[in-house]
Short mmCIF file of C-alpha atoms in Angstrom, two decimals:
data_model
loop_
_atom_site.label_atom_id
_atom_site.label_comp_id
_atom_site.label_asym_id
_atom_site.label_seq_id
_atom_site.Cartn_x
_atom_site.Cartn_y
_atom_site.Cartn_z
CA UNK Q 123 128.60 118.05 145.63
CA UNK Q 124 126.28 115.17 146.26
CA UNK Q 125 125.88 113.23 149.60
CA UNK Q 126 128.77 110.43 149.48
CA UNK Q 127 129.21 109.66 153.08
CA UNK Q 128 126.72 107.93 155.44
CA UNK Q 129 127.46 108.00 159.10
CA UNK Q 130 125.55 105.27 161.00
CA UNK Q 131 125.09 105.32 164.64
CA UNK Q 132 125.16 101.75 166.05
CA UNK Q 133 124.43 100.42 169.64
CA UNK Q 134 125.59 97.57 171.37
CA UNK Q 135 122.76 95.60 170.04
CA UNK Q 136 124.46 95.63 166.55
CA UNK Q 137 123.19 95.18 162.92
CA UNK Q 138 119.85 93.96 164.35
CA UNK Q 139 119.16 97.15 166.20
CA UNK Q 140 119.69 99.47 163.24
CA UNK Q 141 116.82 101.05 161.09
CA UNK Q 142 115.79 100.32 157.64
CA UNK Q 143 117.67 103.41 156.16
CA UNK Q 144 120.86 102.43 158.11
CA UNK Q 145 120.85 98.91 157.06
CA UNK Q 146 120.15 99.91 153.24
CA UNK Q 147 123.06 102.37 153.50
CA UNK Q 148 125.40 99.55 154.66
CA UNK Q 149 124.15 97.09 152.24
CA UNK Q 150 124.78 99.61 149.28
CA UNK Q 151 128.21 100.87 150.44
CA UNK Q 152 131.28 100.00 148.67
CA UNK Q 153 133.45 100.50 151.80
CA UNK Q 154 132.69 100.90 155.54
CA UNK Q 155 134.87 102.46 158.11
CA UNK Q 156 134.79 102.16 161.77
CA UNK Q 157 136.32 100.77 165.00
CA UNK Q 158 137.05 96.87 165.00
CA UNK Q 159 134.46 96.36 167.51
CA UNK Q 160 131.82 98.04 165.32
CA UNK Q 161 133.01 96.32 162.13
CA UNK Q 162 132.63 92.98 163.79
CA UNK Q 163 129.05 93.61 164.27
CA UNK Q 164 128.30 93.46 160.54
CA UNK Q 165 126.87 90.39 159.15
CA UNK Q 166 129.39 88.56 156.67
CA UNK Q 167 126.99 88.87 153.86
CA UNK Q 168 127.46 92.57 153.38
CA UNK Q 169 129.69 93.02 150.40
CA UNK Q 170 131.32 96.19 151.51
CA UNK Q 171 135.07 96.38 152.24
CA UNK Q 172 135.68 96.79 155.75
CA UNK Q 173 138.42 99.34 157.00
CA UNK Q 174 139.37 99.95 160.54
CA UNK Q 175 140.40 103.24 161.80
CA UNK Q 176 144.08 103.73 161.79
CA UNK Q 177 145.98 104.24 164.92
CA UNK Q 178 146.55 106.87 165.68
CA UNK Q 179 143.22 107.97 164.49
CA UNK Q 180 143.34 109.74 161.10
CA UNK Q 181 140.69 110.64 158.58
CA UNK Q 182 142.78 111.09 155.58
CA UNK Q 183 142.17 107.62 153.98
CA UNK Q 184 138.36 108.11 154.35
CA UNK Q 185 138.52 111.81 152.88
CA UNK Q 186 140.31 110.33 149.68
CA UNK Q 187 137.04 108.86 148.87
CA UNK Q 188 135.46 112.30 148.43
CA UNK Q 189 135.91 112.93 144.77
CA UNK Q 190 135.33 109.30 143.88
CA UNK Q 191 132.06 107.66 142.75
CA UNK Q 192 131.95 105.59 145.69
CA UNK Q 193 129.25 105.05 148.42
CA UNK Q 194 130.97 105.07 151.81
CA UNK Q 195 129.73 104.49 155.35
CA UNK Q 196 131.11 105.07 158.64
CA UNK Q 197 130.11 103.16 161.86
CA UNK Q 198 129.99 105.15 165.23
CA UNK Q 199 128.81 104.59 168.60
CA UNK Q 200 125.18 105.58 169.16
CA UNK Q 201 124.75 109.27 168.28
CA UNK Q 202 127.76 110.28 165.93
CA UNK Q 203 127.24 113.87 166.52
CA UNK Q 204 127.68 113.53 170.36
CA UNK Q 205 131.25 113.39 171.09
CA UNK Q 206 131.68 111.17 168.04
CA UNK Q 207 133.25 110.69 164.71
CA UNK Q 208 130.33 112.64 163.14
CA UNK Q 209 131.09 115.89 164.98
CA UNK Q 210 134.83 115.40 163.70
CA UNK Q 211 133.65 114.99 160.20
CA UNK Q 212 131.32 117.85 160.37
CA UNK Q 213 134.32 120.15 160.90
CA UNK Q 214 135.95 118.63 157.75
CA UNK Q 215 132.92 118.47 155.31
CA UNK Q 216 130.01 120.54 154.21
CA UNK Q 217 126.76 119.31 155.76
CA UNK Q 218 125.34 118.60 152.07
CA UNK Q 219 127.88 115.88 151.62
CA UNK Q 220 127.24 113.78 154.61
CA UNK Q 221 124.15 112.13 155.96
CA UNK Q 222 124.06 111.18 159.65
CA UNK Q 223 121.55 108.33 160.89
CA UNK Q 224 121.90 108.40 164.65
CA UNK Q 225 121.00 105.72 167.11
CA UNK Q 226 120.20 106.37 170.85
CA UNK Q 227 123.20 107.78 172.55
CA UNK Q 228 124.73 106.03 175.67
CA UNK Q 229 123.64 109.23 177.43
CA UNK Q 230 120.06 108.90 176.35
CA UNK Q 231 120.09 105.26 177.31
CA UNK Q 232 121.72 106.03 180.82
CA UNK Q 233 119.01 108.75 181.56
CA UNK Q 234 116.15 106.28 180.76
CA UNK Q 235 117.52 103.63 182.95
CA UNK Q 236 118.03 106.05 185.96
CA UNK Q 237 115.00 108.36 185.25
CA UNK Q 238 117.25 111.35 185.16
CA UNK Q 239 115.98 114.26 183.03
CA UNK Q 240 118.93 114.53 180.43
CA UNK Q 241 118.62 118.43 180.23
CA UNK Q 242 119.54 118.42 184.03
CA UNK Q 243 122.82 116.27 183.55
CA UNK Q 244 126.16 117.31 182.57
CA UNK Q 245 127.99 115.16 180.21
CA UNK Q 246 132.01 114.97 180.69
CA UNK Q 247 134.06 113.12 178.22
CA UNK Q 248 137.12 111.34 179.50
CA UNK Q 249 137.78 109.58 176.20
CA UNK Q 250 141.32 110.91 175.15
CA UNK Q 251 140.96 113.63 177.78
CA UNK Q 252 142.54 114.03 181.17
CA UNK Q 253 140.81 112.71 184.28
CA UNK Q 254 141.23 116.34 185.86
CA UNK Q 255 138.59 117.89 183.52
CA UNK Q 256 136.15 116.15 186.06
CA UNK Q 257 137.18 118.47 188.78
CA UNK Q 258 135.38 121.57 187.14
CA UNK Q 259 132.13 119.81 187.51
CA UNK Q 260 132.31 118.32 190.88
CA UNK Q 261 129.76 120.30 193.08
CA UNK Q 262 127.04 119.38 195.73
CA UNK Q 263 123.63 118.22 193.91
CA UNK Q 264 125.26 117.88 190.37
CA UNK Q 265 124.46 115.00 188.25
CA UNK Q 266 127.13 113.77 185.85
CA UNK Q 267 127.39 111.34 182.91
CA UNK Q 268 131.08 110.50 182.60
CA UNK Q 269 132.09 108.82 179.23
CA UNK Q 270 134.63 106.28 180.14
CA UNK Q 271 137.94 105.58 178.12
CA UNK Q 272 137.91 102.06 179.45
CA UNK Q 273 137.26 99.70 182.25
CA UNK Q 274 139.75 101.42 184.62
CA UNK Q 275 137.79 104.60 184.44
CA UNK Q 276 135.42 104.02 187.28
CA UNK Q 277 137.95 103.41 189.71
CA UNK Q 278 139.65 106.51 188.68
CA UNK Q 279 136.46 108.59 188.95
CA UNK Q 280 136.01 107.00 192.55
CA UNK Q 281 139.41 107.88 193.62
CA UNK Q 282 139.27 111.52 192.32
CA UNK Q 283 135.93 112.11 193.76
CA UNK Q 284 136.91 110.61 197.26
CA UNK Q 285 140.21 112.68 197.20
CA UNK Q 286 138.21 115.71 196.39
CA UNK Q 287 135.67 115.52 199.37
CA UNK Q 288 132.90 113.83 197.35
CA UNK Q 289 133.23 110.22 198.58
CA UNK Q 290 129.68 110.09 199.61
CA UNK Q 291 128.45 110.59 196.06
CA UNK Q 292 126.37 107.86 194.65
CA UNK Q 293 128.21 106.18 191.60
CA UNK Q 294 126.44 103.97 189.01
CA UNK Q 295 128.42 102.16 186.24
CA UNK Q 296 126.44 101.29 183.26
CA UNK Q 297 127.85 98.63 180.93
CA UNK Q 298 126.78 97.65 177.43
CA UNK Q 299 124.08 99.78 177.45
CA UNK Q 300 121.20 98.57 175.06
CA UNK Q 301 122.97 95.30 174.37
CA UNK Q 302 122.46 91.62 175.72
CA UNK Q 303 125.42 92.02 178.31
CA UNK Q 304 123.88 95.33 179.81
CA UNK Q 305 124.76 95.58 183.51
CA UNK Q 306 124.50 98.20 186.16
CA UNK Q 307 126.62 98.47 189.28
CA UNK Q 308 126.21 100.90 192.01
CA UNK Q 309 128.18 101.96 195.21
CA UNK Q 310 129.32 105.25 196.86
CA UNK Q 311 132.68 106.66 195.50
CA UNK Q 312 134.12 105.77 198.92
CA UNK Q 313 132.85 102.16 198.63
CA UNK Q 314 134.05 101.82 195.26
CA UNK Q 315 137.57 103.07 195.87
CA UNK Q 316 138.06 101.09 198.98
CA UNK Q 317 136.97 97.82 197.48
CA UNK Q 318 139.16 98.51 194.43
CA UNK Q 319 142.00 99.18 196.62
CA UNK Q 320 141.59 96.31 198.80
CA UNK Q 321 140.81 93.62 195.98
CA UNK Q 322 142.83 95.00 193.33
CA UNK Q 323 140.05 94.91 191.04
CA UNK Q 324 136.42 96.27 190.80
CA UNK Q 325 134.11 95.33 193.43
CA UNK Q 326 131.90 93.14 191.59
CA UNK Q 327 134.07 91.53 188.95
CA UNK Q 328 136.03 93.23 186.12
CA UNK Q 329 134.35 96.43 184.55
CA UNK Q 330 133.51 96.20 180.88
CA UNK Q 331 135.77 98.54 178.61
CA UNK Q 332 132.36 99.84 177.23
CA UNK Q 333 130.69 101.64 180.15
CA UNK Q 334 129.55 104.96 181.45
CA UNK Q 335 129.72 106.44 185.02
CA UNK Q 336 126.72 108.13 186.42
CA UNK Q 337 127.88 110.45 189.35
CA UNK Q 338 125.39 112.03 191.69
CA UNK Q 339 127.68 114.33 193.75
CA UNK Q 340 127.31 114.70 197.43
CA UNK Q 341 129.79 116.83 199.18
CA UNK Q 342 131.31 116.17 202.79
CA UNK Q 343 132.71 118.89 204.88
CA UNK Q 344 136.00 118.83 203.22
CA UNK Q 345 134.74 119.41 199.70
CA UNK Q 346 136.01 122.67 198.23
CA UNK Q 347 132.65 123.85 196.79
CA UNK Q 348 134.22 126.51 194.62
CA UNK Q 349 131.66 129.06 192.84
CA UNK Q 350 131.41 129.64 189.15
CA UNK Q 351 131.97 133.40 189.39
CA UNK Q 352 135.38 134.80 188.94
CA UNK Q 353 137.52 135.79 192.05
CA UNK Q 354 137.87 132.40 193.51
CA UNK Q 355 139.64 132.56 196.89
CA UNK Q 356 143.38 133.03 196.86
CA UNK Q 357 143.98 129.64 198.70
CA UNK Q 358 142.51 127.94 195.88
CA UNK Q 359 145.84 128.25 194.12
CA UNK Q 360 149.55 127.11 194.71
CA UNK Q 361 151.45 130.13 194.32
CA UNK Q 362 154.75 132.03 195.65
CA UNK Q 363 153.09 135.35 195.93
CA UNK Q 364 152.88 136.20 192.22
CA UNK Q 365 149.00 135.90 192.05
CA UNK Q 366 146.54 138.54 191.00
CA UNK Q 367 144.59 138.63 194.24
CA UNK Q 368 140.76 137.62 194.34
CA UNK Q 369 139.15 141.21 194.28
CA UNK Q 370 141.56 142.55 191.41
CA UNK Q 371 141.27 139.24 189.57
CA UNK Q 372 137.49 139.45 189.49
CA UNK Q 373 137.48 143.07 188.48
CA UNK Q 374 140.35 142.17 185.70
CA UNK Q 375 137.96 139.27 184.30
CA UNK Q 376 135.21 141.32 184.22
CA UNK Q 377 136.90 143.78 181.85
CA UNK Q 378 138.43 140.77 179.66
CA UNK Q 379 134.79 139.85 179.39
CA UNK Q 380 135.18 136.00 178.40
CA UNK Q 381 132.85 134.88 175.58
CA UNK Q 382 132.32 131.09 174.41
CA UNK Q 383 134.98 129.99 172.14
CA UNK Q 384 137.46 132.86 172.62
CA UNK Q 385 141.14 132.39 173.22
CA UNK Q 386 143.18 134.28 175.96
CA UNK Q 387 146.83 135.09 176.19
CA UNK Q 388 147.68 135.29 180.06
CA UNK Q 389 151.22 136.74 179.56
CA UNK Q 390 153.39 136.63 182.71
CA UNK Q 391 150.93 134.20 183.96
CA UNK Q 392 152.39 133.53 187.49
CA UNK Q 393 150.32 130.69 188.93
CA UNK Q 394 147.81 130.87 186.13
CA UNK Q 395 144.84 132.30 187.86
CA UNK Q 396 143.58 134.61 185.09
CA UNK Q 397 143.99 131.92 182.47
CA UNK Q 398 142.21 129.32 184.74
CA UNK Q 399 139.22 131.57 185.70
CA UNK Q 400 138.88 132.51 182.08
CA UNK Q 401 138.46 128.80 180.98
CA UNK Q 402 136.26 128.26 183.92
CA UNK Q 403 133.68 130.73 182.65
CA UNK Q 404 132.59 128.53 179.70
CA UNK Q 405 133.66 125.04 178.53
CA UNK Q 406 134.65 126.33 175.15
CA UNK Q 407 136.85 129.26 176.22
CA UNK Q 408 140.69 128.57 175.53
CA UNK Q 409 143.62 130.07 177.15
CA UNK Q 410 147.47 130.08 176.73
CA UNK Q 411 149.57 130.87 179.84
CA UNK Q 412 152.97 132.41 178.87
CA UNK Q 413 155.50 132.10 182.00
CA UNK Q 414 159.41 132.20 182.26
CA UNK Q 415 159.80 130.95 185.78
CA UNK Q 416 160.02 127.34 186.02
CA UNK Q 417 158.77 127.01 189.63
CA UNK Q 418 155.58 129.01 188.47
CA UNK Q 419 155.16 126.86 185.55
CA UNK Q 420 154.70 123.87 187.93
CA UNK Q 421 152.22 126.16 189.96
CA UNK Q 422 150.39 126.49 186.69
CA UNK Q 423 150.39 122.69 185.93
CA UNK Q 424 149.01 122.00 189.42
CA UNK Q 425 146.48 124.70 189.39
CA UNK Q 426 144.88 123.88 186.00
CA UNK Q 427 144.45 120.29 186.85
CA UNK Q 428 142.90 120.94 190.48
CA UNK Q 429 140.58 123.59 189.11
CA UNK Q 430 139.28 121.38 186.20
CA UNK Q 431 140.87 122.91 183.05
CA UNK Q 432 143.79 120.77 182.16
CA UNK Q 433 143.41 122.10 178.57
CA UNK Q 434 144.96 125.22 179.46
CA UNK Q 435 148.13 125.54 177.47
CA UNK Q 436 151.58 126.35 179.03
CA UNK Q 437 154.10 128.10 176.93
CA UNK Q 438 157.45 128.36 178.93
CA UNK Q 439 159.26 131.48 177.98
CA UNK Q 440 159.47 135.23 178.25
CA UNK Q 441 157.28 137.63 175.99
CA UNK Q 442 157.58 138.94 173.43
CA UNK Q 443 159.88 136.31 172.02
CA UNK Q 444 157.49 133.43 173.33
CA UNK Q 445 154.69 134.70 171.50
CA UNK Q 446 155.99 133.71 168.19
CA UNK Q 447 153.75 131.03 166.60
CA UNK Q 448 150.92 131.33 168.81
CA UNK Q 449 147.45 131.60 167.22
CA UNK Q 450 146.10 135.17 167.61
CA UNK Q 451 144.05 136.02 170.75
CA UNK Q 452 140.60 137.25 171.16
CA UNK Q 453 141.76 138.85 174.65
CA UNK Q 454 145.17 139.51 176.23
CA UNK Q 455 146.03 140.03 179.75
CA UNK Q 456 149.54 141.23 180.75
CA UNK Q 457 149.91 140.64 184.60
CA UNK Q 458 153.74 140.66 184.45
CA UNK Q 459 156.21 142.21 182.37
CA UNK Q 460 154.73 145.30 181.03
CA UNK Q 461 158.11 147.09 181.46
CA UNK Q 462 160.00 144.74 179.10
CA UNK Q 463 160.48 146.22 175.83
CA UNK Q 464 158.19 145.30 172.93
CA UNK Q 465 155.58 143.22 175.06
CA UNK Q 466 152.63 145.75 174.96
CA UNK Q 467 153.09 146.39 171.10
CA UNK Q 468 153.74 142.69 170.26
CA UNK Q 469 150.45 141.77 172.14
CA UNK Q 470 148.57 144.68 170.51
CA UNK Q 471 149.84 143.82 167.05
CA UNK Q 472 148.67 140.18 167.41
CA UNK Q 473 145.33 140.68 168.85
CA UNK Q 474 142.23 140.04 166.92
CA UNK Q 475 140.02 142.98 165.75
CA UNK Q 476 137.46 143.38 168.39
CA UNK Q 477 139.62 142.07 171.05
CA UNK Q 478 140.45 143.33 174.42
CA UNK Q 479 143.89 144.05 176.09
CA UNK Q 480 144.18 144.39 179.88
CA UNK Q 481 147.36 145.27 181.64
CA UNK Q 482 148.03 145.66 185.21
CA UNK Q 483 150.88 147.51 186.87
CA UNK Q 484 151.83 147.66 190.69
CA UNK Q 485 155.13 149.68 190.23
CA UNK Q 486 155.75 153.16 189.38
CA UNK Q 487 157.80 152.08 186.35
CA UNK Q 488 154.88 149.84 185.12
CA UNK Q 489 152.31 152.46 185.52
CA UNK Q 490 154.59 154.90 183.50
CA UNK Q 491 154.59 152.53 180.85
CA UNK Q 492 150.93 152.22 180.72
CA UNK Q 493 150.32 155.97 181.03
CA UNK Q 494 152.73 156.59 178.00
CA UNK Q 495 151.13 153.72 176.07
CA UNK Q 496 147.50 155.07 176.45
CA UNK Q 497 148.63 158.57 175.22
CA UNK Q 498 149.70 156.77 172.05
CA UNK Q 499 146.72 154.22 171.61
CA UNK Q 500 144.03 155.27 173.71
CA UNK Q 501 142.26 153.25 176.34
CA UNK Q 502 141.22 153.85 179.83
CA UNK Q 503 143.11 153.81 183.12
CA UNK Q 504 141.68 152.72 186.38
CA UNK Q 505 143.37 152.65 189.83
CA UNK Q 506 142.24 149.73 191.99
CA UNK Q 507 142.80 150.11 195.75
CA UNK Q 508 141.62 147.31 198.14
CA UNK Q 509 141.81 147.41 201.85
CA UNK Q 510 141.10 144.43 204.51
CA UNK Q 511 140.29 144.98 208.16
CA UNK Q 512 142.89 143.61 210.36
CA UNK Q 513 143.65 143.48 214.02
CA UNK Q 514 145.86 146.39 215.54
CA UNK Q 515 146.17 145.93 219.27
CA UNK Q 516 142.78 145.57 220.78
CA UNK Q 517 141.12 147.31 217.73
CA UNK Q 518 140.92 146.78 213.98
CA UNK Q 519 142.22 149.08 211.14
CA UNK Q 520 142.36 148.98 207.39
CA UNK Q 521 145.35 147.33 205.80
CA UNK Q 522 145.54 148.32 202.19
CA UNK Q 523 147.06 146.20 199.51
CA UNK Q 524 149.25 147.92 197.07
CA UNK Q 525 147.26 149.90 194.43
CA UNK Q 526 146.91 148.44 190.87
CA UNK Q 527 146.77 150.54 187.80
CA UNK Q 528 144.60 148.83 185.02
CA UNK Q 529 145.06 149.70 181.41
CA UNK Q 530 141.86 148.63 179.33
CA UNK Q 531 141.71 149.15 175.56
CA UNK Q 532 139.51 147.47 172.72
CA UNK Q 533 140.96 146.94 169.29
CA UNK Q 534 138.66 148.09 166.49
CA UNK Q 535 137.53 145.49 164.02
CA UNK Q 536 139.35 145.45 160.83
CA UNK Q 537 142.07 147.99 162.08
CA UNK Q 538 144.71 148.99 164.65
#
């Protein structure tokens, strides 16, 4: 099928800033889709019908043009393939049906203004995403570009950074990049928060809805400074004791072996530590936490936000019934409930070919289930025993934790 759709990246300088190919595509188009702000940038002389995106956002009307003889354009901010509608369309259409004409992205323009090498900066989008996603990226020395969802985003970023021990961070807000109204406002996160709280508005006037926040992270003594490796300190989590402890958690995650884009089921999730650290291993890793206890569900909700993975999906309920309708996982961890009838079998049946199943047991009954299951299906069993030196009178002695029996098995591709 020939190209029928052209996606035009447009900057804050509007139609005048477009190149020849982009202008020609818009002149020849029969219909142009885009946000109201972008459509207002088009000169009245263009004959194309203008169609604003529906709310909530939906591509259905646009895609109806696919088998018609019409020339269709889409307007998008900057580079459409960077957190933009071009990337969304690319998941719906073959590359041969779509032409993309990018403009400089807001990230490129911000890097140029600040002199920050773009390859050394982490981009975090808060457009349609929770603010808590920023927590995963706050570490001393990091440089972040935060794509704002509106004029209130800078104050929210400052509040979060200060609360997490990064109030000394340098914070630069860049408005209307590349346009006639471009403006740059700078303060520390603490200063920004304090002035906003005191004045009820941003310190130097209302912040434009079209803005980007640059954050140069500087930690104070109270900042958590959590590592990227698995096995976060136990006190990083709220829990009631139902927590896979740090050393066992690190060894469990090593066997789960997260890979980019994979999905984990964390069955009997407790406070959510395994699923959270699975998702922290790579931005594209996904996890579903299945937990029946209501108090622990609240722990999961708190911990996933505090540790920067708010996209972790929580499924209230008890396996195996709660597994119905969930997408097939690439890996499964069963941290609780191995003695419940049908849990191991249901997880193994739903596991994708080439996937990994890890189950931990601390009781004799749980261990017996793992031993019997291994006899039927294969896999390996490992006994994990950890001891910590603790005082005993005037001396020290080893205080062993309860030993863990770990079952590890990989599912063959194309078979069970």
